[in-house]
């Protein structure tokens, strides 16, 4: 018995020494330089942005977490979408190429600020596009540049989340059952305001929503659904994504987990084998706030993609 | 209950020397996590080899020994593009030995905060500080939304 106890103590000590040794030998390099070198080495076709301040930090992080996603009940509606759009490119911004409406169906870029409200921006963006597509939007949604609905209403009133994150399913249910007012009625403040600040105004709703993809997204399913309008979806953010400036993003292998995120897919481009996506980080990031991501990146992009109908 | 009985019998079978080692180890485990505050200066006196520091300790001073580890844990919303950046670290006194991000939110949420964990090793005696700022890399420190500073005395 005595021997066993002593052996266990000895083994614990050895294990502790091994862990400390491992941690102390871990070496780190500057992240942006690393990102640029990795893009080159891995033959990716995107450009990482250079900022002097980003050079100040050491950015190698240890991955410990994975993608956070909604639990499925089995009762969710799934859309079996057949697309009549056969072109190799579709862009609801009507910029890179056209779309079934031949008009702009995406509203201007937004900035969520330092608030975990991406879920509200992705779903509100999808609602704005839905209203524009229907063509029956009362002001301000009678034009894409003016159509601006209240993300703050989702953050403060829906119960689907807050600045500490939220659920796109809850937000979409709320948009269907209650709807959202225009931005001016409850302006975005990037903080958890009381719902009592909401004014009394007409609301904009969707008829319903369904999943296009869940845990095993396919690029083809998303492309088919895109013929019906922009699609809110989720993705994992890795450290190299912060430095994206332009091009078709592919995650570099040693980039590290930084959180999960909701965005709005607004098109695709077969020539470059990528989706066109609206982010909510303002116009200074990426391609005026948008990014393009390769079809090959579906292991962390395109999960739980939704279609508003 | 039977597990406790086994433990009790096992303990009785040990020699006095082993019991002493085990008790010392247990006392060490209980005492180590605490950093008593000095009554005179308000400094955190940390006789242990590792201290975990969170945002509440920003602006404070800690005293550690050479070779000790400081683990700083700060939340941030990575999904909004924000991250903590080390903007002042004197490599003469402190070495960053690891850095990683942990998930802290419940399953199913998107956009939730994550926890950044940085581990530093005290290299030699002296006074220094760790300064960190939270900002989006493409916006820079001028648009920092939060700050963290820890004064470190190594002796």
mmCIF file of C-alpha atoms in Angstrom, chain A residues 92 101 104-107 122-137 141 144 147 149 175-176 179 203-209 228-232 264 306-309:
data_model
loop_
_atom_site.group_PDB
_atom_site.id
_atom_site.type_symbol
_atom_site.label_atom_id
_atom_site.label_comp_id
_atom_site.label_asym_id
_atom_site.label_seq_id
_atom_site.Cartn_x
_atom_site.Cartn_y
_atom_site.Cartn_z
ATOM 1 C CA UNK A 92 -27.596 40.258 -54.330
ATOM 2 C CA UNK A 101 -34.213 40.544 -59.487
ATOM 3 C CA UNK A 104 -29.685 45.658 -55.246
ATOM 4 C CA UNK A 105 -31.238 43.565 -52.469
ATOM 5 C CA UNK A 106 -28.633 44.068 -49.773
ATOM 6 C CA UNK A 107 -28.660 46.998 -47.361
ATOM 7 C CA UNK A 122 -27.160 38.558 -39.673
ATOM 8 C CA UNK A 123 -30.891 37.965 -39.157
ATOM 9 C CA UNK A 124 -31.870 41.643 -39.469
ATOM 10 C CA UNK A 125 -29.833 41.856 -42.684
ATOM 11 C CA UNK A 126 -31.715 38.830 -44.004
ATOM 12 C CA UNK A 127 -35.041 40.442 -43.058
ATOM 13 C CA UNK A 128 -34.088 43.697 -44.821
ATOM 14 C CA UNK A 129 -33.204 41.743 -47.966
ATOM 15 C CA UNK A 130 -36.429 39.741 -47.681
ATOM 16 C CA UNK A 131 -38.522 42.943 -47.512
ATOM 17 C CA UNK A 132 -36.640 44.461 -50.447
ATOM 18 C CA UNK A 133 -37.148 41.290 -52.496
ATOM 19 C CA UNK A 134 -40.873 41.238 -51.815
ATOM 20 C CA UNK A 135 -41.076 44.759 -53.180
ATOM 21 C CA UNK A 136 -43.884 45.657 -50.815
ATOM 22 C CA UNK A 137 -41.747 47.426 -48.248
ATOM 23 C CA UNK A 141 -37.700 49.661 -46.954
ATOM 24 C CA UNK A 144 -32.009 49.291 -50.387
ATOM 25 C CA UNK A 147 -33.893 50.139 -45.543
ATOM 26 C CA UNK A 149 -34.317 47.898 -39.372
ATOM 27 C CA UNK A 175 -38.866 38.256 -36.621
ATOM 28 C CA UNK A 176 -41.608 35.937 -37.900
ATOM 29 C CA UNK A 179 -41.262 41.636 -36.533
ATOM 30 C CA UNK A 203 -43.088 46.291 -37.942
ATOM 31 C CA UNK A 204 -41.534 44.258 -40.762
ATOM 32 C CA UNK A 205 -41.854 40.466 -40.662
ATOM 33 C CA UNK A 206 -40.984 37.296 -42.543
ATOM 34 C CA UNK A 207 -43.521 34.603 -43.447
ATOM 35 C CA UNK A 208 -41.355 31.817 -42.052
ATOM 36 C CA UNK A 209 -37.888 30.319 -42.084
ATOM 37 C CA UNK A 228 -34.255 33.049 -53.131
ATOM 38 C CA UNK A 229 -32.318 35.699 -51.254
ATOM 39 C CA UNK A 230 -29.415 36.300 -48.845
ATOM 40 C CA UNK A 231 -28.952 33.669 -46.143
ATOM 41 C CA UNK A 232 -27.958 34.106 -42.476
ATOM 42 C CA UNK A 264 -25.079 36.944 -44.126
ATOM 43 C CA UNK A 306 -31.289 29.704 -42.870
ATOM 44 C CA UNK A 307 -33.673 30.744 -45.616
ATOM 45 C CA UNK A 308 -36.356 33.383 -44.959
ATOM 46 C CA UNK A 309 -39.601 32.841 -46.870
#
